């Protein structure tokens, strides 16, 4: 009976962790790109087409599987009510994924419970759970693959899960590849079902893209590479890496180029990892997988100058796992080690993320969303076009057809970039004549001011400073401490 109760302890930890993190839903901190995926899902619902603007097919979202899941939530709960249930779903799946991970690495039920909660309140874990991105599902599938496919040896998991993982994100070939290589070295055998699953996943994804969208890789990858492509010398590449890795490798992102706290964290993570793998245990196989993956994923993405936070959430968390294991399994002065970790790391990180969520949620939900809502009420014809960047909140809440400056949701912009990258923006305005322009800049003082003044009028200014007030004085102090968002000017075509 006591053994049965002990088995339930990690389950209780899952429930407690999910309930605790649901408090963060009150911050309304939802990532901009989540609204791109959700608009694609609603486009599928309205037009029967995976796209962004009506009947035009385009892989505007980086994730096919999450588009389908979002589609189902829209279908079940309706467009007005699906967001909270979906965020709860993401949080539950992520936390179950941490349960699978605890089973792989720990034996004691109480140790598992502590692990589940402490990993669940790390900044990247909170963001994975509540920001609306696909990483809750992804983490669940990846940990499920390790648990059932490689711990339990289930062939169905080795075949099916790689397919689902790749259809969630194409860059997960890095994760699957690391597993394959370490498995070969560790077990000295080839798992043919796993190879079949990997080939099926990659082949299925490429075939789907080719047959449905007429492209090999997702449009988002092509668009970002085209828009952000810049030639660097070897020295510039090295300097760029040094300036940025500190903010993307560690969990605490500071408003400076270099974050020295990351160095200390990396050293401690590496020392804990080396300490753990000296012990001859079966779990070392999984420790090698998650630690090597964490390093490889971050190096690859930083080398490609991928500066979006979400690429690094899962690696950040997995690299920290050895620290949690080291502290939780201390045989002497365990309480002291655990107290030091909680007081000097977990609580400060949680406080930092709480402030960040409150401030950024205000800047996104209370500010940027209002721009979309204004356009929604101002323009009743939803076939009109708005030209802007980025293509998340404003298009979603305005309902207007959208041209974004990167080309994530509109391929024609990519043609303009290829023809004349320097002047693609004004060329797009002249050729396509969008009714609305939303810009960070004062367009009437730009180099194209003469044309723009002739054809457009300024109808509204949106300013971050106007959204830093609150009846709650604590919230107001947080908003002022960390103002979030950008100033915008909205223009309407007059001819």
mmCIF file with all atom_site columns, C-alpha atoms in Angstrom, residues 181-347:
data_model
loop_
_atom_site.group_PDB
_atom_site.id
_atom_site.type_symbol
_atom_site.label_atom_id
_atom_site.label_alt_id
_atom_site.label_comp_id
_atom_site.label_asym_id
_atom_site.label_entity_id
_atom_site.label_seq_id
_atom_site.pdbx_PDB_ins_code
_atom_site.Cartn_x
_atom_site.Cartn_y
_atom_site.Cartn_z
_atom_site.occupancy
_atom_site.B_iso_or_equiv
_atom_site.pdbx_formal_charge
_atom_site.auth_seq_id
_atom_site.auth_comp_id
_atom_site.auth_asym_id
_atom_site.auth_atom_id
_atom_site.pdbx_PDB_model_num
ATOM 1   C CA . UNK A 1 181 ? 24.612 8.537  -32.571 1.00 0.00 ? 181 UNK A CA 1
ATOM 2   C CA . UNK A 1 182 ? 24.766 8.055  -28.796 1.00 0.00 ? 182 UNK A CA 1
ATOM 3   C CA . UNK A 1 183 ? 22.628 4.922  -29.043 1.00 0.00 ? 183 UNK A CA 1
ATOM 4   C CA . UNK A 1 184 ? 25.078 3.428  -31.566 1.00 0.00 ? 184 UNK A CA 1
ATOM 5   C CA . UNK A 1 185 ? 28.098 4.129  -29.348 1.00 0.00 ? 185 UNK A CA 1
ATOM 6   C CA . UNK A 1 186 ? 26.331 3.078  -26.140 1.00 0.00 ? 186 UNK A CA 1
ATOM 7   C CA . UNK A 1 187 ? 24.474 -0.073 -27.179 1.00 0.00 ? 187 UNK A CA 1
ATOM 8   C CA . UNK A 1 188 ? 26.599 -1.128 -30.170 1.00 0.00 ? 188 UNK A CA 1
ATOM 9   C CA . UNK A 1 189 ? 23.550 -1.965 -32.257 1.00 0.00 ? 189 UNK A CA 1
ATOM 10  C CA . UNK A 1 190 ? 21.250 -0.389 -34.820 1.00 0.00 ? 190 UNK A CA 1
ATOM 11  C CA . UNK A 1 191 ? 17.563 0.041  -33.986 1.00 0.00 ? 191 UNK A CA 1
ATOM 12  C CA . UNK A 1 192 ? 15.984 -0.422 -37.394 1.00 0.00 ? 192 UNK A CA 1
ATOM 13  C CA . UNK A 1 193 ? 12.474 0.620  -36.260 1.00 0.00 ? 193 UNK A CA 1
ATOM 14  C CA . UNK A 1 194 ? 13.963 3.940  -35.113 1.00 0.00 ? 194 UNK A CA 1
ATOM 15  C CA . UNK A 1 195 ? 15.722 4.441  -38.448 1.00 0.00 ? 195 UNK A CA 1
ATOM 16  C CA . UNK A 1 196 ? 12.445 3.689  -40.205 1.00 0.00 ? 196 UNK A CA 1
ATOM 17  C CA . UNK A 1 197 ? 10.651 6.180  -37.956 1.00 0.00 ? 197 UNK A CA 1
ATOM 18  C CA . UNK A 1 198 ? 13.232 8.892  -38.641 1.00 0.00 ? 198 UNK A CA 1
ATOM 19  C CA . UNK A 1 199 ? 13.192 8.338  -42.405 1.00 0.00 ? 199 UNK A CA 1
ATOM 20  C CA . UNK A 1 200 ? 9.381  8.294  -42.379 1.00 0.00 ? 200 UNK A CA 1
ATOM 21  C CA . UNK A 1 201 ? 9.309  11.548 -40.431 1.00 0.00 ? 201 UNK A CA 1
ATOM 22  C CA . UNK A 1 202 ? 11.741 13.416 -42.651 1.00 0.00 ? 202 UNK A CA 1
ATOM 23  C CA . UNK A 1 203 ? 10.340 11.903 -45.855 1.00 0.00 ? 203 UNK A CA 1
ATOM 24  C CA . UNK A 1 204 ? 6.770  12.533 -44.789 1.00 0.00 ? 204 UNK A CA 1
ATOM 25  C CA . UNK A 1 205 ? 7.473  16.148 -43.857 1.00 0.00 ? 205 UNK A CA 1
ATOM 26  C CA . UNK A 1 206 ? 9.302  16.900 -47.109 1.00 0.00 ? 206 UNK A CA 1
ATOM 27  C CA . UNK A 1 207 ? 6.647  15.119 -49.165 1.00 0.00 ? 207 UNK A CA 1
ATOM 28  C CA . UNK A 1 208 ? 3.853  17.017 -47.411 1.00 0.00 ? 208 UNK A CA 1
ATOM 29  C CA . UNK A 1 209 ? 5.590  20.341 -47.982 1.00 0.00 ? 209 UNK A CA 1
ATOM 30  C CA . UNK A 1 210 ? 6.239  19.489 -51.625 1.00 0.00 ? 210 UNK A CA 1
ATOM 31  C CA . UNK A 1 211 ? 2.782  18.144 -52.458 1.00 0.00 ? 211 UNK A CA 1
ATOM 32  C CA . UNK A 1 212 ? 0.732  20.666 -50.451 1.00 0.00 ? 212 UNK A CA 1
ATOM 33  C CA . UNK A 1 213 ? 2.797  23.855 -50.526 1.00 0.00 ? 213 UNK A CA 1
ATOM 34  C CA . UNK A 1 214 ? 5.000  23.224 -53.557 1.00 0.00 ? 214 UNK A CA 1
ATOM 35  C CA . UNK A 1 215 ? 8.171  23.691 -51.497 1.00 0.00 ? 215 UNK A CA 1
ATOM 36  C CA . UNK A 1 216 ? 10.711 21.429 -49.837 1.00 0.00 ? 216 UNK A CA 1
ATOM 37  C CA . UNK A 1 217 ? 11.248 23.241 -46.539 1.00 0.00 ? 217 UNK A CA 1
ATOM 38  C CA . UNK A 1 218 ? 8.846  25.441 -44.600 1.00 0.00 ? 218 UNK A CA 1
ATOM 39  C CA . UNK A 1 219 ? 8.328  28.936 -45.953 1.00 0.00 ? 219 UNK A CA 1
ATOM 40  C CA . UNK A 1 220 ? 9.286  30.370 -42.564 1.00 0.00 ? 220 UNK A CA 1
ATOM 41  C CA . UNK A 1 221 ? 12.820 28.989 -42.913 1.00 0.00 ? 221 UNK A CA 1
ATOM 42  C CA . UNK A 1 222 ? 13.211 30.371 -46.447 1.00 0.00 ? 222 UNK A CA 1
ATOM 43  C CA . UNK A 1 223 ? 11.795 33.761 -45.471 1.00 0.00 ? 223 UNK A CA 1
ATOM 44  C CA . UNK A 1 224 ? 13.989 34.226 -42.401 1.00 0.00 ? 224 UNK A CA 1
ATOM 45  C CA . UNK A 1 225 ? 17.124 33.151 -44.230 1.00 0.00 ? 225 UNK A CA 1
ATOM 46  C CA . UNK A 1 226 ? 16.372 35.590 -47.045 1.00 0.00 ? 226 UNK A CA 1
ATOM 47  C CA . UNK A 1 227 ? 15.391 38.530 -44.834 1.00 0.00 ? 227 UNK A CA 1
ATOM 48  C CA . UNK A 1 228 ? 18.130 38.153 -42.222 1.00 0.00 ? 228 UNK A CA 1
ATOM 49  C CA . UNK A 1 229 ? 20.937 36.968 -44.499 1.00 0.00 ? 229 UNK A CA 1
ATOM 50  C CA . UNK A 1 230 ? 24.110 38.983 -44.072 1.00 0.00 ? 230 UNK A CA 1
ATOM 51  C CA . UNK A 1 231 ? 27.676 38.239 -45.088 1.00 0.00 ? 231 UNK A CA 1
ATOM 52  C CA . UNK A 1 232 ? 30.091 37.969 -42.161 1.00 0.00 ? 232 UNK A CA 1
ATOM 53  C CA . UNK A 1 233 ? 33.853 37.496 -42.104 1.00 0.00 ? 233 UNK A CA 1
ATOM 54  C CA . UNK A 1 234 ? 35.307 34.771 -39.878 1.00 0.00 ? 234 UNK A CA 1
ATOM 55  C CA . UNK A 1 235 ? 36.232 37.378 -37.264 1.00 0.00 ? 235 UNK A CA 1
ATOM 56  C CA . UNK A 1 236 ? 32.753 38.936 -37.391 1.00 0.00 ? 236 UNK A CA 1
ATOM 57  C CA . UNK A 1 237 ? 31.199 35.507 -36.935 1.00 0.00 ? 237 UNK A CA 1
ATOM 58  C CA . UNK A 1 238 ? 33.369 34.887 -33.884 1.00 0.00 ? 238 UNK A CA 1
ATOM 59  C CA . UNK A 1 239 ? 32.596 38.317 -32.417 1.00 0.00 ? 239 UNK A CA 1
ATOM 60  C CA . UNK A 1 240 ? 28.885 37.796 -33.028 1.00 0.00 ? 240 UNK A CA 1
ATOM 61  C CA . UNK A 1 241 ? 29.007 34.470 -31.194 1.00 0.00 ? 241 UNK A CA 1
ATOM 62  C CA . UNK A 1 242 ? 30.810 35.963 -28.197 1.00 0.00 ? 242 UNK A CA 1
ATOM 63  C CA . UNK A 1 243 ? 28.369 38.863 -27.969 1.00 0.00 ? 243 UNK A CA 1
ATOM 64  C CA . UNK A 1 244 ? 25.243 36.734 -28.084 1.00 0.00 ? 244 UNK A CA 1
ATOM 65  C CA . UNK A 1 245 ? 25.846 33.319 -26.567 1.00 0.00 ? 245 UNK A CA 1
ATOM 66  C CA . UNK A 1 246 ? 25.727 34.688 -23.016 1.00 0.00 ? 246 UNK A CA 1
ATOM 67  C CA . UNK A 1 247 ? 22.132 35.769 -23.383 1.00 0.00 ? 247 UNK A CA 1
ATOM 68  C CA . UNK A 1 248 ? 20.896 32.664 -25.163 1.00 0.00 ? 248 UNK A CA 1
ATOM 69  C CA . UNK A 1 249 ? 22.787 29.925 -23.342 1.00 0.00 ? 249 UNK A CA 1
ATOM 70  C CA . UNK A 1 250 ? 21.703 30.922 -19.872 1.00 0.00 ? 250 UNK A CA 1
ATOM 71  C CA . UNK A 1 251 ? 18.215 31.352 -18.493 1.00 0.00 ? 251 UNK A CA 1
ATOM 72  C CA . UNK A 1 252 ? 18.641 34.971 -17.459 1.00 0.00 ? 252 UNK A CA 1
ATOM 73  C CA . UNK A 1 253 ? 18.623 37.328 -20.427 1.00 0.00 ? 253 UNK A CA 1
ATOM 74  C CA . UNK A 1 254 ? 20.157 40.683 -19.574 1.00 0.00 ? 254 UNK A CA 1
ATOM 75  C CA . UNK A 1 255 ? 19.957 43.895 -21.650 1.00 0.00 ? 255 UNK A CA 1
ATOM 76  C CA . UNK A 1 256 ? 23.681 43.707 -22.466 1.00 0.00 ? 256 UNK A CA 1
ATOM 77  C CA . UNK A 1 257 ? 25.674 41.925 -25.164 1.00 0.00 ? 257 UNK A CA 1
ATOM 78  C CA . UNK A 1 258 ? 27.480 39.628 -22.759 1.00 0.00 ? 258 UNK A CA 1
ATOM 79  C CA . UNK A 1 259 ? 26.072 37.896 -19.701 1.00 0.00 ? 259 UNK A CA 1
ATOM 80  C CA . UNK A 1 260 ? 28.872 36.723 -17.341 1.00 0.00 ? 260 UNK A CA 1
ATOM 81  C CA . UNK A 1 261 ? 26.393 34.773 -15.192 1.00 0.00 ? 261 UNK A CA 1
ATOM 82  C CA . UNK A 1 262 ? 26.107 32.331 -18.077 1.00 0.00 ? 262 UNK A CA 1
ATOM 83  C CA . UNK A 1 263 ? 29.772 31.367 -17.746 1.00 0.00 ? 263 UNK A CA 1
ATOM 84  C CA . UNK A 1 264 ? 29.303 30.433 -14.103 1.00 0.00 ? 264 UNK A CA 1
ATOM 85  C CA . UNK A 1 265 ? 26.160 28.479 -14.915 1.00 0.00 ? 265 UNK A CA 1
ATOM 86  C CA . UNK A 1 266 ? 27.811 26.573 -17.764 1.00 0.00 ? 266 UNK A CA 1
ATOM 87  C CA . UNK A 1 267 ? 30.801 25.647 -15.614 1.00 0.00 ? 267 UNK A CA 1
ATOM 88  C CA . UNK A 1 268 ? 28.576 24.382 -12.791 1.00 0.00 ? 268 UNK A CA 1
ATOM 89  C CA . UNK A 1 269 ? 26.376 22.433 -15.233 1.00 0.00 ? 269 UNK A CA 1
ATOM 90  C CA . UNK A 1 270 ? 29.448 20.803 -16.783 1.00 0.00 ? 270 UNK A CA 1
ATOM 91  C CA . UNK A 1 271 ? 30.955 19.927 -13.383 1.00 0.00 ? 271 UNK A CA 1
ATOM 92  C CA . UNK A 1 272 ? 27.674 18.366 -12.225 1.00 0.00 ? 272 UNK A CA 1
ATOM 93  C CA . UNK A 1 273 ? 27.424 16.401 -15.461 1.00 0.00 ? 273 UNK A CA 1
ATOM 94  C CA . UNK A 1 274 ? 30.968 15.048 -15.132 1.00 0.00 ? 274 UNK A CA 1
ATOM 95  C CA . UNK A 1 275 ? 30.318 14.106 -11.520 1.00 0.00 ? 275 UNK A CA 1
ATOM 96  C CA . UNK A 1 276 ? 27.158 12.196 -12.413 1.00 0.00 ? 276 UNK A CA 1
ATOM 97  C CA . UNK A 1 277 ? 28.499 10.234 -15.382 1.00 0.00 ? 277 UNK A CA 1
ATOM 98  C CA . UNK A 1 278 ? 31.385 8.901  -13.269 1.00 0.00 ? 278 UNK A CA 1
ATOM 99  C CA . UNK A 1 279 ? 28.776 6.741  -11.573 1.00 0.00 ? 279 UNK A CA 1
ATOM 100 C CA . UNK A 1 280 ? 28.198 3.588  -13.618 1.00 0.00 ? 280 UNK A CA 1
ATOM 101 C CA . UNK A 1 281 ? 24.440 3.703  -14.051 1.00 0.00 ? 281 UNK A CA 1
ATOM 102 C CA . UNK A 1 282 ? 21.984 2.963  -16.835 1.00 0.00 ? 282 UNK A CA 1
ATOM 103 C CA . UNK A 1 283 ? 20.670 6.506  -16.700 1.00 0.00 ? 283 UNK A CA 1
ATOM 104 C CA . UNK A 1 284 ? 23.996 7.848  -18.014 1.00 0.00 ? 284 UNK A CA 1
ATOM 105 C CA . UNK A 1 285 ? 22.775 6.943  -21.495 1.00 0.00 ? 285 UNK A CA 1
ATOM 106 C CA . UNK A 1 286 ? 19.974 9.489  -21.140 1.00 0.00 ? 286 UNK A CA 1
ATOM 107 C CA . UNK A 1 287 ? 22.210 12.022 -19.413 1.00 0.00 ? 287 UNK A CA 1
ATOM 108 C CA . UNK A 1 288 ? 24.581 11.922 -22.387 1.00 0.00 ? 288 UNK A CA 1
ATOM 109 C CA . UNK A 1 289 ? 21.666 12.386 -24.798 1.00 0.00 ? 289 UNK A CA 1
ATOM 110 C CA . UNK A 1 290 ? 20.145 15.433 -23.122 1.00 0.00 ? 290 UNK A CA 1
ATOM 111 C CA . UNK A 1 291 ? 23.482 17.097 -22.351 1.00 0.00 ? 291 UNK A CA 1
ATOM 112 C CA . UNK A 1 292 ? 25.005 16.591 -25.815 1.00 0.00 ? 292 UNK A CA 1
ATOM 113 C CA . UNK A 1 293 ? 21.749 17.681 -27.440 1.00 0.00 ? 293 UNK A CA 1
ATOM 114 C CA . UNK A 1 294 ? 21.674 20.834 -25.305 1.00 0.00 ? 294 UNK A CA 1
ATOM 115 C CA . UNK A 1 295 ? 25.135 21.835 -26.463 1.00 0.00 ? 295 UNK A CA 1
ATOM 116 C CA . UNK A 1 296 ? 24.724 20.842 -30.110 1.00 0.00 ? 296 UNK A CA 1
ATOM 117 C CA . UNK A 1 297 ? 21.356 22.552 -30.536 1.00 0.00 ? 297 UNK A CA 1
ATOM 118 C CA . UNK A 1 298 ? 22.624 25.831 -29.091 1.00 0.00 ? 298 UNK A CA 1
ATOM 119 C CA . UNK A 1 299 ? 25.896 25.806 -31.037 1.00 0.00 ? 299 UNK A CA 1
ATOM 120 C CA . UNK A 1 300 ? 24.115 25.074 -34.327 1.00 0.00 ? 300 UNK A CA 1
ATOM 121 C CA . UNK A 1 301 ? 21.489 27.773 -33.861 1.00 0.00 ? 301 UNK A CA 1
ATOM 122 C CA . UNK A 1 302 ? 23.898 30.409 -32.594 1.00 0.00 ? 302 UNK A CA 1
ATOM 123 C CA . UNK A 1 303 ? 26.241 29.664 -35.501 1.00 0.00 ? 303 UNK A CA 1
ATOM 124 C CA . UNK A 1 304 ? 23.303 30.349 -37.823 1.00 0.00 ? 304 UNK A CA 1
ATOM 125 C CA . UNK A 1 305 ? 22.602 33.609 -35.956 1.00 0.00 ? 305 UNK A CA 1
ATOM 126 C CA . UNK A 1 306 ? 19.184 32.455 -34.819 1.00 0.00 ? 306 UNK A CA 1
ATOM 127 C CA . UNK A 1 307 ? 18.352 35.089 -32.232 1.00 0.00 ? 307 UNK A CA 1
ATOM 128 C CA . UNK A 1 308 ? 14.839 34.033 -31.251 1.00 0.00 ? 308 UNK A CA 1
ATOM 129 C CA . UNK A 1 309 ? 14.532 33.027 -27.596 1.00 0.00 ? 309 UNK A CA 1
ATOM 130 C CA . UNK A 1 310 ? 12.323 29.997 -28.130 1.00 0.00 ? 310 UNK A CA 1
ATOM 131 C CA . UNK A 1 311 ? 14.974 28.032 -30.027 1.00 0.00 ? 311 UNK A CA 1
ATOM 132 C CA . UNK A 1 312 ? 16.908 27.792 -26.767 1.00 0.00 ? 312 UNK A CA 1
ATOM 133 C CA . UNK A 1 313 ? 14.223 27.001 -24.191 1.00 0.00 ? 313 UNK A CA 1
ATOM 134 C CA . UNK A 1 314 ? 14.478 23.196 -24.269 1.00 0.00 ? 314 UNK A CA 1
ATOM 135 C CA . UNK A 1 315 ? 18.322 23.113 -24.407 1.00 0.00 ? 315 UNK A CA 1
ATOM 136 C CA . UNK A 1 316 ? 18.583 25.627 -21.546 1.00 0.00 ? 316 UNK A CA 1
ATOM 137 C CA . UNK A 1 317 ? 16.403 23.415 -19.409 1.00 0.00 ? 317 UNK A CA 1
ATOM 138 C CA . UNK A 1 318 ? 18.054 20.110 -20.292 1.00 0.00 ? 318 UNK A CA 1
ATOM 139 C CA . UNK A 1 319 ? 21.533 21.497 -19.629 1.00 0.00 ? 319 UNK A CA 1
ATOM 140 C CA . UNK A 1 320 ? 20.372 22.402 -16.131 1.00 0.00 ? 320 UNK A CA 1
ATOM 141 C CA . UNK A 1 321 ? 19.133 18.870 -15.381 1.00 0.00 ? 321 UNK A CA 1
ATOM 142 C CA . UNK A 1 322 ? 22.527 17.643 -14.038 1.00 0.00 ? 322 UNK A CA 1
ATOM 143 C CA . UNK A 1 323 ? 22.495 20.481 -11.496 1.00 0.00 ? 323 UNK A CA 1
ATOM 144 C CA . UNK A 1 324 ? 19.088 19.387 -10.202 1.00 0.00 ? 324 UNK A CA 1
ATOM 145 C CA . UNK A 1 325 ? 20.175 15.746 -10.020 1.00 0.00 ? 325 UNK A CA 1
ATOM 146 C CA . UNK A 1 326 ? 23.397 16.624 -8.244  1.00 0.00 ? 326 UNK A CA 1
ATOM 147 C CA . UNK A 1 327 ? 21.584 18.621 -5.570  1.00 0.00 ? 327 UNK A CA 1
ATOM 148 C CA . UNK A 1 328 ? 18.612 16.279 -5.114  1.00 0.00 ? 328 UNK A CA 1
ATOM 149 C CA . UNK A 1 329 ? 20.791 13.185 -4.696  1.00 0.00 ? 329 UNK A CA 1
ATOM 150 C CA . UNK A 1 330 ? 23.240 14.606 -2.172  1.00 0.00 ? 330 UNK A CA 1
ATOM 151 C CA . UNK A 1 331 ? 23.598 12.065 0.639   1.00 0.00 ? 331 UNK A CA 1
ATOM 152 C CA . UNK A 1 332 ? 25.142 14.465 3.105   1.00 0.00 ? 332 UNK A CA 1
ATOM 153 C CA . UNK A 1 333 ? 23.671 17.866 3.930   1.00 0.00 ? 333 UNK A CA 1
ATOM 154 C CA . UNK A 1 334 ? 20.998 17.381 1.281   1.00 0.00 ? 334 UNK A CA 1
ATOM 155 C CA . UNK A 1 335 ? 18.711 19.909 2.947   1.00 0.00 ? 335 UNK A CA 1
ATOM 156 C CA . UNK A 1 336 ? 21.465 22.502 2.867   1.00 0.00 ? 336 UNK A CA 1
ATOM 157 C CA . UNK A 1 337 ? 22.219 21.926 -0.829  1.00 0.00 ? 337 UNK A CA 1
ATOM 158 C CA . UNK A 1 338 ? 18.526 22.048 -1.689  1.00 0.00 ? 338 UNK A CA 1
ATOM 159 C CA . UNK A 1 339 ? 17.980 25.203 0.347   1.00 0.00 ? 339 UNK A CA 1
ATOM 160 C CA . UNK A 1 340 ? 20.953 26.890 -1.347  1.00 0.00 ? 340 UNK A CA 1
ATOM 161 C CA . UNK A 1 341 ? 19.606 25.955 -4.790  1.00 0.00 ? 341 UNK A CA 1
ATOM 162 C CA . UNK A 1 342 ? 16.103 27.198 -4.017  1.00 0.00 ? 342 UNK A CA 1
ATOM 163 C CA . UNK A 1 343 ? 17.129 30.398 -2.223  1.00 0.00 ? 343 UNK A CA 1
ATOM 164 C CA . UNK A 1 344 ? 19.940 31.482 -4.521  1.00 0.00 ? 344 UNK A CA 1
ATOM 165 C CA . UNK A 1 345 ? 18.695 30.174 -7.873  1.00 0.00 ? 345 UNK A CA 1
ATOM 166 C CA . UNK A 1 346 ? 15.124 28.880 -8.106  1.00 0.00 ? 346 UNK A CA 1
ATOM 167 C CA . UNK A 1 347 ? 13.437 31.753 -6.267  1.00 0.00 ? 347 UNK A CA 1
#
